[in-house]
Amino acid sequence: LQPCWSEYLTTRIEQNMVVNCTCPISDCHAQPTTAFICSIVSSEEIIAKYEKALLRGYVECCSNLTWCTNPQGCDQILLKDGFGYGAACSKCSWISCFNCNFPEAHYPASCSHMSHMTCAKCNHGFCWRCLKPWRPTHKDYYNCSAMVSKAAWQEKRFQDYNERCTFHHHAREFAMNLRNSISSLRGMPKMRTLTFVLDACKVLEQARKVLAYSCVYSYYNQDTESMDIVKEQTESLELHTNAL
């Protein structure tokens, strides 16, 4: 009997289906306990997978918990603060957005800016990630063709903002690489006075991040009066960032 249970539970764990698994006997809805599973399964590797599955299931069930979204990989669990993004991850320093699936905090751009596209002619809203309608009542998904002149202007405007956004992202990566290079030198003799340079790199990274998402914010913002202020502030930030 034990070998049968061991094979059954091992298979369920490897298929990531152990959290809600029940007794294999038909009409029996009893779920095996953690103590029972650990007494049956002898492989430490399989038990480790089971414990990860339990942790993953717990995080997914808690509305105030989430995983760090660092695309480079991080297994840290974060506590949501309710403001859209929280403090930097204590393990990798990545700042996640808690309100949408975009992998990082994107202030000053809103969550809708990061995924909500709107047709210039018919105002049809859709998600650029999956191309499904933003509002399910819209039915003519592919019957929209904007006028050539307006479409060309919109395309040029998008390209301009996209190029600026990409530039700031690349510049941010440069600052991150520079900080990593300097960090590796701190352990060398006579190199421990580089703390101020590391602090400057961190400020540079954050400034480039804000400038990148300011491009997204500016692209979608239609309020001319507020955009004058945003443009002035962005230009000032970019000037000081370039100097830094």
PDB file of C-alpha atoms in Angstrom:
ATOM      1  CA  LEU A   1       0.000   0.000   0.000  1.00  0.00           C
ATOM      2  CA  GLN A   2       2.797   2.444   0.884  1.00  0.00           C
ATOM      3  CA  PRO A   3       4.529   2.122  -2.542  1.00  0.00           C
ATOM      4  CA  CYS A   4       1.213   2.924  -4.252  1.00  0.00           C
ATOM      5  CA  TRP A   5       0.703   6.023  -2.105  1.00  0.00           C
ATOM      6  CA  SER A   6       4.304   7.076  -2.650  1.00  0.00           C
ATOM      7  CA  GLU A   7       4.000   6.825  -6.426  1.00  0.00           C
ATOM      8  CA  TYR A   8       0.645   8.616  -6.408  1.00  0.00           C
ATOM      9  CA  LEU A   9       1.817  11.519  -4.233  1.00  0.00           C
ATOM     10  CA  THR A  10       5.137  11.839  -6.089  1.00  0.00           C
ATOM     11  CA  THR A  11       3.293  12.126  -9.397  1.00  0.00           C
ATOM     12  CA  ARG A  12       0.915  14.746  -8.019  1.00  0.00           C
ATOM     13  CA  ILE A  13       3.815  16.778  -6.613  1.00  0.00           C
ATOM     14  CA  GLU A  14       5.779  16.660  -9.872  1.00  0.00           C
ATOM     15  CA  GLN A  15       2.668  17.771 -11.790  1.00  0.00           C
ATOM     16  CA  ASN A  16       2.077  20.685  -9.356  1.00  0.00           C
ATOM     17  CA  MET A  17      -1.312  19.225  -8.426  1.00  0.00           C
ATOM     18  CA  VAL A  18      -0.637  18.189  -4.839  1.00  0.00           C
ATOM     19  CA  VAL A  19      -2.194  21.155  -3.002  1.00  0.00           C
ATOM     20  CA  ASN A  20      -5.764  20.094  -3.802  1.00  0.00           C
ATOM     21  CA  CYS A  21      -5.196  16.365  -4.282  1.00  0.00           C
ATOM     22  CA  THR A  22      -7.553  13.908  -2.604  1.00  0.00           C
ATOM     23  CA  CYS A  23      -7.590  10.213  -1.813  1.00  0.00           C
ATOM     24  CA  PRO A  24      -7.393   8.189  -5.067  1.00  0.00           C
ATOM     25  CA  ILE A  25     -10.316   6.016  -3.958  1.00  0.00           C
ATOM     26  CA  SER A  26     -13.460   7.081  -5.792  1.00  0.00           C
ATOM     27  CA  ASP A  27     -16.022   9.059  -3.778  1.00  0.00           C
ATOM     28  CA  CYS A  28     -13.443   9.799  -1.065  1.00  0.00           C
ATOM     29  CA  HIS A  29     -12.679  13.510  -0.741  1.00  0.00           C
ATOM     30  CA  ALA A  30     -10.183  13.261   2.116  1.00  0.00           C
ATOM     31  CA  GLN A  31      -6.976  15.223   1.541  1.00  0.00           C
ATOM     32  CA  PRO A  32      -3.598  13.871   2.705  1.00  0.00           C
ATOM     33  CA  THR A  33      -1.984  15.974   5.425  1.00  0.00           C
ATOM     34  CA  THR A  34       1.555  17.328   5.310  1.00  0.00           C
ATOM     35  CA  ALA A  35       2.633  14.896   8.005  1.00  0.00           C
ATOM     36  CA  PHE A  36       1.193  11.975   6.039  1.00  0.00           C
ATOM     37  CA  ILE A  37       2.899  13.044   2.797  1.00  0.00           C
ATOM     38  CA  CYS A  38       6.264  13.491   4.519  1.00  0.00           C
ATOM     39  CA  SER A  39       5.945  10.040   6.100  1.00  0.00           C
ATOM     40  CA  ILE A  40       5.186   8.409   2.736  1.00  0.00           C
ATOM     41  CA  VAL A  41       7.503  10.230   0.322  1.00  0.00           C
ATOM     42  CA  SER A  42      11.178   9.549   1.051  1.00  0.00           C
ATOM     43  CA  SER A  43      12.822  11.672  -1.649  1.00  0.00           C
ATOM     44  CA  GLU A  44      14.169  14.960  -0.225  1.00  0.00           C
ATOM     45  CA  GLU A  45      13.950  16.550  -3.676  1.00  0.00           C
ATOM     46  CA  ILE A  46      10.247  15.687  -3.992  1.00  0.00           C
ATOM     47  CA  ILE A  47       9.547  16.938  -0.459  1.00  0.00           C
ATOM     48  CA  ALA A  48      11.302  20.212  -1.324  1.00  0.00           C
ATOM     49  CA  LYS A  49       9.018  20.581  -4.370  1.00  0.00           C
ATOM     50  CA  TYR A  50       6.011  19.884  -2.145  1.00  0.00           C
ATOM     51  CA  GLU A  51       7.033  22.583   0.337  1.00  0.00           C
ATOM     52  CA  LYS A  52       7.492  25.075  -2.530  1.00  0.00           C
ATOM     53  CA  ALA A  53       4.012  24.182  -3.806  1.00  0.00           C
ATOM     54  CA  LEU A  54       2.547  24.820  -0.344  1.00  0.00           C
ATOM     55  CA  LEU A  55       4.293  28.174  -0.117  1.00  0.00           C
ATOM     56  CA  ARG A  56       3.192  29.152  -3.620  1.00  0.00           C
ATOM     57  CA  GLY A  57      -0.400  28.201  -2.839  1.00  0.00           C
ATOM     58  CA  TYR A  58      -0.327  30.208   0.391  1.00  0.00           C
ATOM     59  CA  VAL A  59       0.985  33.348  -1.338  1.00  0.00           C
ATOM     60  CA  GLU A  60      -1.617  33.050  -4.109  1.00  0.00           C
ATOM     61  CA  CYS A  61      -4.412  32.789  -1.521  1.00  0.00           C
ATOM     62  CA  CYS A  62      -3.320  35.897   0.398  1.00  0.00           C
ATOM     63  CA  SER A  63      -4.488  39.120  -1.226  1.00  0.00           C
ATOM     64  CA  ASN A  64      -1.845  41.166   0.625  1.00  0.00           C
ATOM     65  CA  LEU A  65       1.103  39.019  -0.522  1.00  0.00           C
ATOM     66  CA  THR A  66       2.811  38.667  -3.885  1.00  0.00           C
ATOM     67  CA  TRP A  67       6.085  37.515  -5.395  1.00  0.00           C
ATOM     68  CA  CYS A  68       8.837  39.913  -6.419  1.00  0.00           C
ATOM     69  CA  THR A  69       8.447  40.528 -10.169  1.00  0.00           C
ATOM     70  CA  ASN A  70      12.141  41.037 -10.970  1.00  0.00           C
ATOM     71  CA  PRO A  71      12.505  39.578 -14.514  1.00  0.00           C
ATOM     72  CA  GLN A  72      16.034  38.437 -13.627  1.00  0.00           C
ATOM     73  CA  GLY A  73      14.495  36.073 -11.084  1.00  0.00           C
ATOM     74  CA  CYS A  74      13.800  36.520  -7.359  1.00  0.00           C
ATOM     75  CA  ASP A  75      11.926  34.260  -4.930  1.00  0.00           C
ATOM     76  CA  GLN A  76      11.222  36.963  -2.337  1.00  0.00           C
ATOM     77  CA  ILE A  77       7.661  37.399  -1.027  1.00  0.00           C
ATOM     78  CA  LEU A  78       6.453  41.004  -0.808  1.00  0.00           C
ATOM     79  CA  LEU A  79       3.791  42.587   1.396  1.00  0.00           C
ATOM     80  CA  LYS A  80       1.502  44.875  -0.614  1.00  0.00           C
ATOM     81  CA  ASP A  81       1.231  48.394   0.776  1.00  0.00           C
ATOM     82  CA  GLY A  82      -1.939  49.431  -1.056  1.00  0.00           C
ATOM     83  CA  PHE A  83      -0.336  52.309  -2.974  1.00  0.00           C
ATOM     84  CA  GLY A  84       0.304  50.549  -6.307  1.00  0.00           C
ATOM     85  CA  TYR A  85       3.931  49.808  -5.599  1.00  0.00           C
ATOM     86  CA  GLY A  86       5.872  49.118  -2.462  1.00  0.00           C
ATOM     87  CA  ALA A  87       9.322  49.528  -1.034  1.00  0.00           C
ATOM     88  CA  ALA A  88      12.244  47.964  -2.820  1.00  0.00           C
ATOM     89  CA  CYS A  89      12.559  44.199  -2.457  1.00  0.00           C
ATOM     90  CA  SER A  90      14.827  43.471   0.509  1.00  0.00           C
ATOM     91  CA  LYS A  91      16.617  40.786  -1.499  1.00  0.00           C
ATOM     92  CA  CYS A  92      17.168  42.295  -4.968  1.00  0.00           C
ATOM     93  CA  SER A  93      16.025  45.959  -4.538  1.00  0.00           C
ATOM     94  CA  TRP A  94      13.477  45.609  -7.378  1.00  0.00           C
ATOM     95  CA  ILE A  95      10.293  47.715  -7.057  1.00  0.00           C
ATOM     96  CA  SER A  96       7.151  45.887  -8.213  1.00  0.00           C
ATOM     97  CA  CYS A  97       3.725  47.136  -9.247  1.00  0.00           C
ATOM     98  CA  PHE A  98       0.965  45.520  -7.181  1.00  0.00           C
ATOM     99  CA  ASN A  99      -1.964  46.663  -9.323  1.00  0.00           C
ATOM    100  CA  CYS A 100      -1.140  45.216 -12.754  1.00  0.00           C
ATOM    101  CA  ASN A 101       0.954  42.560 -14.478  1.00  0.00           C
ATOM    102  CA  PHE A 102       3.662  44.967 -15.618  1.00  0.00           C
ATOM    103  CA  PRO A 103       6.901  43.662 -14.070  1.00  0.00           C
ATOM    104  CA  GLU A 104       7.974  46.847 -12.276  1.00  0.00           C
ATOM    105  CA  ALA A 105       6.632  50.031 -10.725  1.00  0.00           C
ATOM    106  CA  HIS A 106       6.031  52.544 -13.504  1.00  0.00           C
ATOM    107  CA  TYR A 107       5.377  55.935 -11.845  1.00  0.00           C
ATOM    108  CA  PRO A 108       4.292  58.435 -13.154  1.00  0.00           C
ATOM    109  CA  ALA A 109       2.550  56.284 -15.809  1.00  0.00           C
ATOM    110  CA  SER A 110      -0.646  54.635 -14.564  1.00  0.00           C
ATOM    111  CA  CYS A 111      -1.381  50.912 -14.858  1.00  0.00           C
ATOM    112  CA  SER A 112      -3.834  51.574 -17.694  1.00  0.00           C
ATOM    113  CA  HIS A 113      -1.105  53.430 -19.582  1.00  0.00           C
ATOM    114  CA  MET A 114       0.984  50.262 -19.580  1.00  0.00           C
ATOM    115  CA  SER A 115      -1.601  48.063 -21.276  1.00  0.00           C
ATOM    116  CA  HIS A 116      -4.602  50.101 -22.448  1.00  0.00           C
ATOM    117  CA  MET A 117      -4.537  51.143 -26.125  1.00  0.00           C
ATOM    118  CA  THR A 118      -7.259  53.251 -27.760  1.00  0.00           C
ATOM    119  CA  CYS A 119      -8.027  53.568 -31.473  1.00  0.00           C
ATOM    120  CA  ALA A 120      -7.746  57.193 -32.639  1.00  0.00           C
ATOM    121  CA  LYS A 121     -10.774  56.845 -34.951  1.00  0.00           C
ATOM    122  CA  CYS A 122     -13.380  54.749 -33.149  1.00  0.00           C
ATOM    123  CA  ASN A 123     -12.044  54.918 -29.554  1.00  0.00           C
ATOM    124  CA  HIS A 124     -12.054  51.135 -29.312  1.00  0.00           C
ATOM    125  CA  GLY A 125     -10.044  50.167 -26.242  1.00  0.00           C
ATOM    126  CA  PHE A 126      -8.046  46.978 -26.149  1.00  0.00           C
ATOM    127  CA  CYS A 127      -5.198  45.367 -24.249  1.00  0.00           C
ATOM    128  CA  TRP A 128      -1.962  45.438 -26.224  1.00  0.00           C
ATOM    129  CA  ARG A 129      -0.751  42.317 -24.437  1.00  0.00           C
ATOM    130  CA  CYS A 130      -3.529  39.927 -25.500  1.00  0.00           C
ATOM    131  CA  LEU A 131      -5.324  42.123 -28.115  1.00  0.00           C
ATOM    132  CA  LYS A 132      -8.674  41.407 -26.452  1.00  0.00           C
ATOM    133  CA  PRO A 133     -11.227  44.249 -26.122  1.00  0.00           C
ATOM    134  CA  TRP A 134     -10.809  46.520 -23.119  1.00  0.00           C
ATOM    135  CA  ARG A 135     -14.608  46.578 -22.945  1.00  0.00           C
ATOM    136  CA  PRO A 136     -16.359  43.307 -23.845  1.00  0.00           C
ATOM    137  CA  THR A 137     -19.267  45.162 -25.506  1.00  0.00           C
ATOM    138  CA  HIS A 138     -17.089  46.128 -28.489  1.00  0.00           C
ATOM    139  CA  LYS A 139     -17.468  43.614 -31.323  1.00  0.00           C
ATOM    140  CA  ASP A 140     -15.802  44.990 -34.468  1.00  0.00           C
ATOM    141  CA  TYR A 141     -12.259  44.042 -33.501  1.00  0.00           C
ATOM    142  CA  TYR A 142     -10.596  44.296 -36.905  1.00  0.00           C
ATOM    143  CA  ASN A 143     -12.862  46.675 -38.869  1.00  0.00           C
ATOM    144  CA  CYS A 144     -11.058  49.860 -37.910  1.00  0.00           C
ATOM    145  CA  SER A 145      -8.839  51.771 -40.336  1.00  0.00           C
ATOM    146  CA  ALA A 146      -7.824  55.305 -39.385  1.00  0.00           C
ATOM    147  CA  MET A 147      -7.227  57.956 -42.010  1.00  0.00           C
ATOM    148  CA  VAL A 148      -3.748  57.685 -43.535  1.00  0.00           C
ATOM    149  CA  SER A 149      -2.561  61.165 -42.518  1.00  0.00           C
ATOM    150  CA  LYS A 150      -3.727  60.816 -38.923  1.00  0.00           C
ATOM    151  CA  ALA A 151      -2.396  57.289 -38.688  1.00  0.00           C
ATOM    152  CA  ALA A 152       1.007  58.448 -39.957  1.00  0.00           C
ATOM    153  CA  TRP A 153       1.069  61.261 -37.393  1.00  0.00           C
ATOM    154  CA  GLN A 154       0.110  58.884 -34.595  1.00  0.00           C
ATOM    155  CA  GLU A 155       2.785  56.430 -35.703  1.00  0.00           C
ATOM    156  CA  LYS A 156       5.485  59.125 -35.786  1.00  0.00           C
ATOM    157  CA  ARG A 157       4.413  60.392 -32.351  1.00  0.00           C
ATOM    158  CA  PHE A 158       4.519  56.871 -30.955  1.00  0.00           C
ATOM    159  CA  GLN A 159       7.966  56.240 -32.434  1.00  0.00           C
ATOM    160  CA  ASP A 160       9.344  59.450 -30.915  1.00  0.00           C
ATOM    161  CA  TYR A 161       8.108  58.628 -27.429  1.00  0.00           C
ATOM    162  CA  ASN A 162       9.110  54.994 -27.788  1.00  0.00           C
ATOM    163  CA  GLU A 163      12.673  55.905 -28.788  1.00  0.00           C
ATOM    164  CA  ARG A 164      13.024  58.258 -25.819  1.00  0.00           C
ATOM    165  CA  CYS A 165      11.614  55.638 -23.466  1.00  0.00           C
ATOM    166  CA  THR A 166      13.984  52.982 -24.839  1.00  0.00           C
ATOM    167  CA  PHE A 167      16.954  55.339 -24.525  1.00  0.00           C
ATOM    168  CA  HIS A 168      16.255  55.962 -20.828  1.00  0.00           C
ATOM    169  CA  HIS A 169      15.844  52.220 -20.200  1.00  0.00           C
ATOM    170  CA  HIS A 170      19.232  51.567 -21.817  1.00  0.00           C
ATOM    171  CA  ALA A 171      20.785  54.413 -19.841  1.00  0.00           C
ATOM    172  CA  ARG A 172      19.335  52.903 -16.689  1.00  0.00           C
ATOM    173  CA  GLU A 173      20.959  49.556 -17.529  1.00  0.00           C
ATOM    174  CA  PHE A 174      24.267  51.390 -17.979  1.00  0.00           C
ATOM    175  CA  ALA A 175      23.919  52.883 -14.494  1.00  0.00           C
ATOM    176  CA  MET A 176      23.108  49.454 -13.043  1.00  0.00           C
ATOM    177  CA  ASN A 177      26.149  47.879 -14.718  1.00  0.00           C
ATOM    178  CA  LEU A 178      28.321  50.752 -13.512  1.00  0.00           C
ATOM    179  CA  ARG A 179      27.097  50.271  -9.944  1.00  0.00           C
ATOM    180  CA  ASN A 180      27.824  46.533 -10.120  1.00  0.00           C
ATOM    181  CA  SER A 181      31.319  47.189 -11.457  1.00  0.00           C
ATOM    182  CA  ILE A 182      32.066  49.671  -8.669  1.00  0.00           C
ATOM    183  CA  SER A 183      30.657  47.304  -6.045  1.00  0.00           C
ATOM    184  CA  SER A 184      33.162  44.661  -7.118  1.00  0.00           C
ATOM    185  CA  LEU A 185      36.007  47.140  -6.525  1.00  0.00           C
ATOM    186  CA  ARG A 186      35.020  48.139  -2.997  1.00  0.00           C
ATOM    187  CA  GLY A 187      36.771  45.148  -1.463  1.00  0.00           C
ATOM    188  CA  MET A 188      40.130  46.182  -2.907  1.00  0.00           C
ATOM    189  CA  PRO A 189      42.625  48.228  -0.840  1.00  0.00           C
ATOM    190  CA  LYS A 190      42.230  52.011  -1.093  1.00  0.00           C
ATOM    191  CA  MET A 191      38.856  51.585  -2.834  1.00  0.00           C
ATOM    192  CA  ARG A 192      36.522  51.846   0.141  1.00  0.00           C
ATOM    193  CA  THR A 193      35.791  55.529  -0.417  1.00  0.00           C
ATOM    194  CA  LEU A 194      33.549  54.828  -3.424  1.00  0.00           C
ATOM    195  CA  THR A 195      30.301  54.888  -1.434  1.00  0.00           C
ATOM    196  CA  PHE A 196      29.360  58.293  -2.834  1.00  0.00           C
ATOM    197  CA  VAL A 197      29.739  56.927  -6.378  1.00  0.00           C
ATOM    198  CA  LEU A 198      27.448  53.994  -5.573  1.00  0.00           C
ATOM    199  CA  ASP A 199      24.874  56.413  -4.151  1.00  0.00           C
ATOM    200  CA  ALA A 200      25.108  58.478  -7.343  1.00  0.00           C
ATOM    201  CA  CYS A 201      24.526  55.375  -9.466  1.00  0.00           C
ATOM    202  CA  LYS A 202      21.406  54.496  -7.460  1.00  0.00           C
ATOM    203  CA  VAL A 203      20.027  58.014  -7.959  1.00  0.00           C
ATOM    204  CA  LEU A 204      20.885  57.766 -11.652  1.00  0.00           C
ATOM    205  CA  GLU A 205      19.009  54.467 -11.986  1.00  0.00           C
ATOM    206  CA  GLN A 206      15.894  55.901 -10.342  1.00  0.00           C
ATOM    207  CA  ALA A 207      16.015  59.089 -12.437  1.00  0.00           C
ATOM    208  CA  ARG A 208      16.290  57.130 -15.694  1.00  0.00           C
ATOM    209  CA  LYS A 209      13.383  54.950 -14.614  1.00  0.00           C
ATOM    210  CA  VAL A 210      11.151  57.968 -13.914  1.00  0.00           C
ATOM    211  CA  LEU A 211      12.173  59.577 -17.225  1.00  0.00           C
ATOM    212  CA  ALA A 212      11.341  56.378 -19.130  1.00  0.00           C
ATOM    213  CA  TYR A 213       7.842  56.099 -17.669  1.00  0.00           C
ATOM    214  CA  SER A 214       7.311  59.833 -18.016  1.00  0.00           C
ATOM    215  CA  CYS A 215       7.426  59.176 -21.762  1.00  0.00           C
ATOM    216  CA  VAL A 216       4.547  56.709 -21.369  1.00  0.00           C
ATOM    217  CA  TYR A 217       2.625  59.193 -19.203  1.00  0.00           C
ATOM    218  CA  SER A 218       3.178  62.051 -21.651  1.00  0.00           C
ATOM    219  CA  TYR A 219       2.163  59.944 -24.649  1.00  0.00           C
ATOM    220  CA  TYR A 220      -1.277  59.210 -23.192  1.00  0.00           C
ATOM    221  CA  ASN A 221      -1.955  62.480 -21.372  1.00  0.00           C
ATOM    222  CA  GLN A 222      -4.339  64.773 -23.284  1.00  0.00           C
ATOM    223  CA  ASP A 223      -4.459  67.637 -20.747  1.00  0.00           C
ATOM    224  CA  THR A 224      -2.494  70.428 -22.453  1.00  0.00           C
ATOM    225  CA  GLU A 225      -2.243  72.603 -19.332  1.00  0.00           C
ATOM    226  CA  SER A 226      -0.868  69.857 -17.107  1.00  0.00           C
ATOM    227  CA  MET A 227       1.429  68.661 -19.879  1.00  0.00           C
ATOM    228  CA  ASP A 228       3.211  72.014 -19.919  1.00  0.00           C
ATOM    229  CA  ILE A 229       4.138  71.468 -16.271  1.00  0.00           C
ATOM    230  CA  VAL A 230       5.118  67.838 -16.866  1.00  0.00           C
ATOM    231  CA  LYS A 231       7.276  68.821 -19.839  1.00  0.00           C
ATOM    232  CA  GLU A 232       9.052  71.505 -17.817  1.00  0.00           C
ATOM    233  CA  GLN A 233       9.719  69.146 -14.915  1.00  0.00           C
ATOM    234  CA  THR A 234      10.826  66.329 -17.211  1.00  0.00           C
ATOM    235  CA  GLU A 235      13.261  68.558 -19.074  1.00  0.00           C
ATOM    236  CA  SER A 236      14.717  69.759 -15.765  1.00  0.00           C
ATOM    237  CA  LEU A 237      15.085  66.187 -14.490  1.00  0.00           C
ATOM    238  CA  GLU A 238      16.681  65.068 -17.744  1.00  0.00           C
ATOM    239  CA  LEU A 239      19.131  67.991 -17.676  1.00  0.00           C
ATOM    240  CA  HIS A 240      20.310  67.163 -14.158  1.00  0.00           C
ATOM    241  CA  THR A 241      20.362  63.438 -14.895  1.00  0.00           C
ATOM    242  CA  ASN A 242      22.603  63.946 -17.910  1.00  0.00           C
ATOM    243  CA  ALA A 243      24.904  66.098 -15.787  1.00  0.00           C
ATOM    244  CA  LEU A 244      25.066  63.379 -13.138  1.00  0.00           C
TER     245      LEU A 244
END
